[in-house]
């Protein structure tokens, strides 16, 4: 027990990650065994479909073999109730009207509620923390000039790192050409099933309307923005609130500032408590995710996955390390050792918003004052998604390659522009990056159904890109702090 207490938290989280992955692989979900809820003589019954060779969708020419079980599962998810004919070896065909379908739970997926609980605990902190720290941050920058300077620099850094990220993504995707590594026969099979797997609402037109986007940043009702978790609107309101505080009588503003400062400290303290649960939460999240993962698809998409991972690694290794080295006050070693907890939580929750409280803690340990982190980090969690932008760059080129399209320079520049905008508009929660990808694909006339080609591995890449998203925010916070403190020294 004493030994366990002396193990540092980040080591415990790392061990939990590894053990969770092992547990999830041992108790993995069988992708070809289903529990179906079906209608039988107008009564509802439930039974396990385990022994089957082929399932045919009645009155259509669509059928699935056992190796295509995941595709069948997705199909039923979107088209229920559905009449199917089940073929079993040497047995009579069975006709069922399936109402709903689920996979069989295992010892790994049973743990999912623990993981969900952990994500919820972190997420409920995020919004009060963003509001309180932004208000205190903006108010304590005591004059509008300083706020403008820090705000401007932060924005420029975020813009630059995101543009570089897309650049890396596009360059690698052109160089490695992951879509061209796939044999033509598999390509055509992928394309024919892409149409079946697409959500109807995703295939509808999504367009970027810049004006509407800007107008939308201003909330009509800040409380509604808070309750619906609209981060951009929350950021706008809190910064305005913080700035305006500096314009009223000191006697009154100091009470409000110390109130929000207390709220912010309480939230950070709560993170400390919740982090005691991190190893259990991480274990459960990873175990359930790994158990549920369809490994079959990895082999076809291996080049694509590797290209994204290589890009994310380069973004962390080259870009963030350089940002810290050139502008920060701390060593790269210190940055890397302090950011580990945020990276592990980002990886297991796939959410920059849920990770934000932990990122705050890590950046505080790097010596960045709250005045800076309180402003830079919430803004970053909202508008800075380098990992997502990089992934979108690779995904766009990959999908184009599968469709046999070649993207010229103008089209690739359009991708850069749309991905920067998409990154600002991407909500910091799991799986949004792939939805925003639809917009990018449409901007260069690639069929948006193409996202079905990569959906199967999206969760894995979401986990990876979230690591980069949170590391990018932290690196910029370190840089802004470095620049600010150098400015102070110069004044002295
Ligand atoms: N999960 C990512 C994040 O929260 C967003 C995304 O790419 O889907 O940072």
Short mmCIF file of C-alpha atoms in Angstrom, two decimals, residues 62-406:
data_model
loop_
_atom_site.label_atom_id
_atom_site.label_comp_id
_atom_site.label_asym_id
_atom_site.label_seq_id
_atom_site.Cartn_x
_atom_site.Cartn_y
_atom_site.Cartn_z
CA UNK A 62 -27.45 -6.43 -50.10
CA UNK A 63 -25.96 -9.34 -48.14
CA UNK A 64 -23.18 -9.68 -45.61
CA UNK A 65 -20.75 -12.51 -44.99
CA UNK A 66 -19.41 -13.20 -41.48
CA UNK A 67 -16.26 -11.23 -42.17
CA UNK A 68 -18.46 -8.23 -42.93
CA UNK A 69 -20.26 -8.43 -39.58
CA UNK A 70 -19.32 -4.86 -38.63
CA UNK A 71 -20.81 -3.50 -41.83
CA UNK A 72 -24.03 -5.41 -41.12
CA UNK A 73 -24.07 -3.97 -37.59
CA UNK A 74 -23.73 -0.40 -38.92
CA UNK A 75 -26.37 -1.02 -41.57
CA UNK A 76 -28.96 -2.20 -39.05
CA UNK A 77 -28.09 0.72 -36.75
CA UNK A 78 -29.21 3.12 -39.48
CA UNK A 79 -32.08 1.23 -41.11
CA UNK A 80 -34.16 -0.39 -38.39
CA UNK A 81 -36.58 -2.15 -38.25
CA UNK A 82 -35.33 -4.39 -40.97
CA UNK A 83 -36.26 -7.74 -42.48
CA UNK A 84 -33.33 -10.10 -42.79
CA UNK A 85 -32.78 -13.68 -43.89
CA UNK A 86 -30.17 -15.54 -41.87
CA UNK A 87 -28.37 -18.43 -43.55
CA UNK A 88 -26.78 -21.11 -41.42
CA UNK A 89 -24.76 -24.02 -42.69
CA UNK A 90 -27.00 -26.96 -43.60
CA UNK A 91 -29.92 -25.43 -41.73
CA UNK A 92 -33.14 -23.80 -42.76
CA UNK A 93 -33.08 -20.08 -43.45
CA UNK A 94 -34.44 -17.87 -40.68
CA UNK A 95 -36.51 -14.80 -41.41
CA UNK A 96 -36.50 -12.04 -38.77
CA UNK A 97 -37.74 -8.49 -38.43
CA UNK A 98 -34.98 -6.93 -36.39
CA UNK A 99 -35.99 -3.95 -34.25
CA UNK A 100 -32.62 -3.29 -32.71
CA UNK A 101 -29.27 -4.96 -32.42
CA UNK A 102 -26.37 -4.81 -30.00
CA UNK A 103 -23.10 -6.60 -29.44
CA UNK A 104 -22.51 -8.90 -26.50
CA UNK A 105 -21.01 -7.17 -23.50
CA UNK A 106 -17.74 -8.45 -22.05
CA UNK A 107 -15.78 -7.92 -18.81
CA UNK A 108 -14.13 -5.00 -20.56
CA UNK A 109 -17.22 -3.21 -21.84
CA UNK A 110 -18.95 -3.65 -18.44
CA UNK A 111 -16.37 -1.17 -17.15
CA UNK A 112 -17.49 1.56 -19.52
CA UNK A 113 -19.65 3.37 -16.88
CA UNK A 114 -16.54 3.94 -14.74
CA UNK A 115 -14.88 5.61 -17.70
CA UNK A 116 -17.97 7.65 -18.47
CA UNK A 117 -18.10 8.77 -14.86
CA UNK A 118 -14.51 9.93 -15.03
CA UNK A 119 -15.10 11.92 -18.25
CA UNK A 120 -18.22 13.48 -16.73
CA UNK A 121 -16.34 14.51 -13.59
CA UNK A 122 -13.72 16.28 -15.69
CA UNK A 123 -16.22 17.77 -18.12
CA UNK A 124 -18.39 19.37 -15.46
CA UNK A 125 -15.36 21.31 -14.31
CA UNK A 126 -14.50 22.60 -17.74
CA UNK A 127 -17.13 25.29 -18.24
CA UNK A 128 -16.99 26.94 -14.78
CA UNK A 129 -13.20 26.78 -15.00
CA UNK A 130 -13.11 28.42 -18.44
CA UNK A 131 -15.48 31.18 -17.34
CA UNK A 132 -13.76 31.91 -14.04
CA UNK A 133 -10.22 31.77 -15.35
CA UNK A 134 -10.95 33.84 -18.44
CA UNK A 135 -12.70 36.52 -16.41
CA UNK A 136 -9.86 36.67 -13.89
CA UNK A 137 -7.27 36.43 -16.70
CA UNK A 138 -8.79 39.22 -18.78
CA UNK A 139 -9.46 41.45 -15.75
CA UNK A 140 -5.98 41.02 -14.31
CA UNK A 141 -4.26 42.04 -17.52
CA UNK A 142 -5.17 45.45 -16.13
CA UNK A 143 -5.25 47.32 -19.37
CA UNK A 144 -6.80 46.74 -22.70
CA UNK A 145 -3.46 47.25 -24.47
CA UNK A 146 -1.90 44.33 -22.62
CA UNK A 147 -4.91 42.16 -23.29
CA UNK A 148 -4.83 43.11 -26.95
CA UNK A 149 -1.13 42.28 -27.12
CA UNK A 150 -1.44 38.87 -25.43
CA UNK A 151 -4.65 38.10 -27.32
CA UNK A 152 -3.08 39.02 -30.65
CA UNK A 153 0.06 36.98 -30.02
CA UNK A 154 -1.92 33.99 -28.82
CA UNK A 155 -4.08 34.10 -31.90
CA UNK A 156 -1.06 34.37 -34.19
CA UNK A 157 0.63 31.43 -32.50
CA UNK A 158 -2.49 29.32 -32.82
CA UNK A 159 -2.91 30.27 -36.45
CA UNK A 160 0.74 29.52 -37.23
CA UNK A 161 0.88 26.15 -35.46
CA UNK A 162 -2.38 25.05 -37.07
CA UNK A 163 -1.21 26.07 -40.54
CA UNK A 164 2.07 24.22 -40.04
CA UNK A 165 0.10 21.17 -38.84
CA UNK A 166 -2.00 21.05 -42.01
CA UNK A 167 1.15 21.63 -44.03
CA UNK A 168 2.77 18.60 -42.40
CA UNK A 169 -0.39 16.53 -42.93
CA UNK A 170 -0.70 17.43 -46.61
CA UNK A 171 3.02 16.98 -47.33
CA UNK A 172 3.16 13.55 -45.73
CA UNK A 173 -0.04 12.43 -47.43
CA UNK A 174 1.33 13.51 -50.84
CA UNK A 175 4.69 11.92 -50.14
CA UNK A 176 3.54 8.62 -48.67
CA UNK A 177 0.33 8.48 -50.76
CA UNK A 178 -1.50 6.13 -48.38
CA UNK A 179 -4.49 5.86 -50.74
CA UNK A 180 -2.31 4.63 -53.57
CA UNK A 181 -0.91 1.79 -51.45
CA UNK A 182 -4.28 0.04 -51.48
CA UNK A 183 -4.83 -2.53 -54.26
CA UNK A 184 -7.52 -1.55 -56.80
CA UNK A 185 -9.74 -4.53 -55.95
CA UNK A 186 -9.93 -3.52 -52.28
CA UNK A 187 -10.44 0.12 -53.27
CA UNK A 188 -13.55 -0.64 -55.29
CA UNK A 189 -14.94 -2.81 -52.49
CA UNK A 190 -14.33 0.04 -50.03
CA UNK A 191 -16.08 2.51 -52.30
CA UNK A 192 -19.14 0.36 -52.83
CA UNK A 193 -19.66 -0.12 -49.10
CA UNK A 194 -18.98 3.57 -48.36
CA UNK A 195 -22.40 4.52 -49.71
CA UNK A 196 -24.18 2.09 -47.38
CA UNK A 197 -22.37 3.24 -44.29
CA UNK A 198 -22.89 6.94 -44.47
CA UNK A 199 -25.25 8.79 -42.16
CA UNK A 200 -27.97 10.58 -44.10
CA UNK A 201 -27.49 13.79 -42.13
CA UNK A 202 -23.77 13.90 -42.82
CA UNK A 203 -24.28 13.65 -46.55
CA UNK A 204 -26.39 16.80 -46.57
CA UNK A 205 -24.59 19.95 -47.62
CA UNK A 206 -22.42 21.71 -45.03
CA UNK A 207 -21.04 25.02 -46.08
CA UNK A 208 -18.83 27.56 -44.42
CA UNK A 209 -20.51 30.90 -44.08
CA UNK A 210 -17.84 33.12 -42.62
CA UNK A 211 -20.19 35.95 -41.79
CA UNK A 212 -22.64 33.68 -40.01
CA UNK A 213 -19.74 32.06 -38.17
CA UNK A 214 -18.59 35.44 -36.82
CA UNK A 215 -22.11 36.55 -35.94
CA UNK A 216 -22.62 33.25 -34.09
CA UNK A 217 -19.70 33.90 -31.76
CA UNK A 218 -21.80 36.48 -29.92
CA UNK A 219 -24.36 34.74 -27.71
CA UNK A 220 -27.84 36.16 -27.34
CA UNK A 221 -28.08 34.61 -23.93
CA UNK A 222 -24.80 33.74 -22.15
CA UNK A 223 -26.55 31.27 -19.84
CA UNK A 224 -27.85 29.37 -22.82
CA UNK A 225 -24.32 29.30 -24.22
CA UNK A 226 -23.11 27.87 -20.91
CA UNK A 227 -25.83 25.25 -20.64
CA UNK A 228 -25.32 24.07 -24.20
CA UNK A 229 -21.52 24.19 -23.86
CA UNK A 230 -20.93 26.53 -26.80
CA UNK A 231 -17.29 27.24 -26.04
CA UNK A 232 -16.69 30.06 -28.53
CA UNK A 233 -19.66 31.99 -27.16
CA UNK A 234 -18.56 31.32 -23.58
CA UNK A 235 -15.06 32.58 -24.37
CA UNK A 236 -16.45 35.73 -25.98
CA UNK A 237 -18.74 36.53 -23.05
CA UNK A 238 -16.10 35.85 -20.38
CA UNK A 239 -13.42 37.96 -22.07
CA UNK A 240 -15.86 40.85 -22.53
CA UNK A 241 -16.91 40.51 -18.90
CA UNK A 242 -13.29 40.47 -17.70
CA UNK A 243 -12.31 43.50 -19.77
CA UNK A 244 -15.34 45.49 -18.66
CA UNK A 245 -14.52 44.78 -15.02
CA UNK A 246 -11.42 46.93 -15.39
CA UNK A 247 -13.61 49.88 -16.34
CA UNK A 248 -15.76 49.96 -13.19
CA UNK A 249 -14.87 51.21 -9.71
CA UNK A 250 -12.02 49.21 -8.18
CA UNK A 251 -13.94 48.76 -4.97
CA UNK A 252 -16.64 46.84 -6.80
CA UNK A 253 -14.51 45.06 -9.39
CA UNK A 254 -12.12 43.64 -6.81
CA UNK A 255 -14.98 41.77 -5.11
CA UNK A 256 -16.07 40.22 -8.39
CA UNK A 257 -12.52 39.33 -9.38
CA UNK A 258 -11.77 37.69 -6.06
CA UNK A 259 -15.05 35.76 -6.31
CA UNK A 260 -14.12 34.33 -9.71
CA UNK A 261 -10.57 33.77 -8.58
CA UNK A 262 -11.99 31.66 -5.74
CA UNK A 263 -14.17 29.74 -8.19
CA UNK A 264 -11.17 29.07 -10.41
CA UNK A 265 -9.03 27.87 -7.46
CA UNK A 266 -11.84 25.61 -6.26
CA UNK A 267 -12.14 24.05 -9.70
CA UNK A 268 -8.40 23.44 -9.87
CA UNK A 269 -8.49 21.85 -6.40
CA UNK A 270 -11.33 19.64 -7.58
CA UNK A 271 -9.12 18.45 -10.42
CA UNK A 272 -6.63 17.26 -7.80
CA UNK A 273 -9.30 15.13 -6.16
CA UNK A 274 -10.66 13.79 -9.42
CA UNK A 275 -7.19 12.88 -10.60
CA UNK A 276 -6.99 10.30 -7.82
CA UNK A 277 -9.53 8.42 -9.89
CA UNK A 278 -7.58 8.91 -13.12
CA UNK A 279 -5.87 5.50 -13.16
CA UNK A 280 -9.23 3.72 -12.74
CA UNK A 281 -10.99 5.96 -15.23
CA UNK A 282 -8.22 5.57 -17.79
CA UNK A 283 -8.14 1.79 -17.29
CA UNK A 284 -11.88 1.51 -17.86
CA UNK A 285 -11.94 3.85 -20.86
CA UNK A 286 -9.08 2.14 -22.64
CA UNK A 287 -10.33 -1.38 -21.84
CA UNK A 288 -13.80 -0.64 -23.21
CA UNK A 289 -12.47 1.13 -26.31
CA UNK A 290 -9.94 -1.57 -27.18
CA UNK A 291 -12.50 -4.34 -26.58
CA UNK A 292 -14.91 -2.68 -28.97
CA UNK A 293 -12.44 -1.88 -31.68
CA UNK A 294 -12.84 -3.54 -35.05
CA UNK A 295 -9.28 -4.63 -35.78
CA UNK A 296 -10.15 -6.06 -39.21
CA UNK A 297 -10.17 -2.61 -40.73
CA UNK A 298 -6.70 -1.68 -39.47
CA UNK A 299 -4.91 -3.82 -42.05
CA UNK A 300 -6.50 -2.02 -45.01
CA UNK A 301 -5.95 1.40 -43.54
CA UNK A 302 -2.53 0.79 -42.08
CA UNK A 303 -0.76 3.30 -44.37
CA UNK A 304 -3.32 5.96 -43.64
CA UNK A 305 -3.07 5.40 -39.87
CA UNK A 306 0.73 5.45 -39.98
CA UNK A 307 0.76 8.68 -42.01
CA UNK A 308 -1.47 10.43 -39.46
CA UNK A 309 0.56 9.13 -36.52
CA UNK A 310 3.87 10.14 -38.13
CA UNK A 311 2.47 13.62 -38.78
CA UNK A 312 1.27 14.00 -35.20
CA UNK A 313 4.64 12.88 -33.93
CA UNK A 314 6.44 15.44 -36.12
CA UNK A 315 4.10 18.21 -34.98
CA UNK A 316 4.87 17.41 -31.34
CA UNK A 317 8.54 16.70 -31.79
CA UNK A 318 9.52 19.46 -34.23
CA UNK A 319 6.95 22.22 -33.84
CA UNK A 320 6.10 22.23 -30.13
CA UNK A 321 9.61 21.49 -28.96
CA UNK A 322 10.86 24.39 -31.11
CA UNK A 323 8.13 26.71 -29.79
CA UNK A 324 9.09 25.85 -26.20
CA UNK A 325 12.82 26.11 -26.88
CA UNK A 326 12.65 29.39 -28.82
CA UNK A 327 10.12 31.28 -26.74
CA UNK A 328 9.64 29.50 -23.42
CA UNK A 329 11.37 29.89 -20.08
CA UNK A 330 11.55 26.17 -19.41
CA UNK A 331 13.51 23.33 -20.98
CA UNK A 332 11.96 20.91 -23.47
CA UNK A 333 12.62 18.17 -20.91
CA UNK A 334 10.55 19.94 -18.27
CA UNK A 335 7.78 20.58 -20.80
CA UNK A 336 7.65 16.94 -21.85
CA UNK A 337 7.70 15.60 -18.32
CA UNK A 338 4.97 17.94 -17.04
CA UNK A 339 2.63 17.56 -20.02
CA UNK A 340 2.41 13.77 -19.67
CA UNK A 341 -0.72 13.70 -17.51
CA UNK A 342 -2.65 15.94 -19.87
CA UNK A 343 -1.54 13.81 -22.82
CA UNK A 344 -2.63 10.58 -21.13
CA UNK A 345 -6.02 12.04 -20.21
CA UNK A 346 -6.41 13.54 -23.70
CA UNK A 347 -5.66 10.13 -25.21
CA UNK A 348 -8.11 8.25 -23.02
CA UNK A 349 -10.98 10.77 -23.10
CA UNK A 350 -10.55 12.05 -26.71
CA UNK A 351 -11.74 15.41 -25.48
CA UNK A 352 -9.71 18.61 -25.13
CA UNK A 353 -12.53 20.10 -23.04
CA UNK A 354 -12.51 17.25 -20.53
CA UNK A 355 -8.70 17.45 -20.44
CA UNK A 356 -8.60 21.23 -19.96
CA UNK A 357 -8.61 21.13 -16.13
CA UNK A 358 -5.65 18.72 -16.23
CA UNK A 359 -3.84 20.86 -18.83
CA UNK A 360 -4.21 23.80 -16.44
CA UNK A 361 -2.53 21.84 -13.68
CA UNK A 362 0.33 20.71 -15.93
CA UNK A 363 0.97 24.21 -17.26
CA UNK A 364 0.93 25.60 -13.74
CA UNK A 365 3.68 23.13 -12.84
CA UNK A 366 5.65 24.48 -15.80
CA UNK A 367 5.63 27.83 -14.01
CA UNK A 368 3.20 29.63 -16.32
CA UNK A 369 1.26 32.18 -14.23
CA UNK A 370 -2.52 31.88 -14.09
CA UNK A 371 -2.83 35.30 -15.65
CA UNK A 372 -1.46 33.81 -18.89
CA UNK A 373 -2.75 30.23 -18.73
CA UNK A 374 -6.21 31.45 -17.69
CA UNK A 375 -6.45 33.25 -20.98
CA UNK A 376 -4.40 31.13 -23.39
CA UNK A 377 -5.60 27.62 -22.47
CA UNK A 378 -9.40 28.04 -22.65
CA UNK A 379 -8.97 29.90 -25.92
CA UNK A 380 -6.71 27.12 -27.20
CA UNK A 381 -9.08 24.33 -26.16
CA UNK A 382 -11.75 26.13 -28.16
CA UNK A 383 -10.01 27.31 -31.31
CA UNK A 384 -6.67 25.51 -31.55
CA UNK A 385 -6.86 21.96 -32.88
CA UNK A 386 -3.56 21.23 -34.58
CA UNK A 387 -3.93 17.46 -34.33
CA UNK A 388 -7.38 17.60 -35.84
CA UNK A 389 -6.26 19.90 -38.67
CA UNK A 390 -3.29 17.65 -39.46
CA UNK A 391 -5.50 14.57 -39.51
CA UNK A 392 -7.98 16.36 -41.77
CA UNK A 393 -5.19 17.20 -44.22
CA UNK A 394 -4.11 13.55 -44.44
CA UNK A 395 -7.70 12.28 -44.57
CA UNK A 396 -8.63 14.62 -47.43
CA UNK A 397 -5.73 13.53 -49.61
CA UNK A 398 -6.27 9.87 -48.67
CA UNK A 399 -9.97 9.92 -49.59
CA UNK A 400 -9.19 11.77 -52.84
CA UNK A 401 -6.64 9.09 -53.69
CA UNK A 402 -9.16 6.31 -53.08
CA UNK A 403 -11.61 8.06 -55.39
CA UNK A 404 -8.80 8.35 -57.95
CA UNK A 405 -8.76 12.15 -57.79
CA UNK A 406 -5.60 14.22 -57.80
#
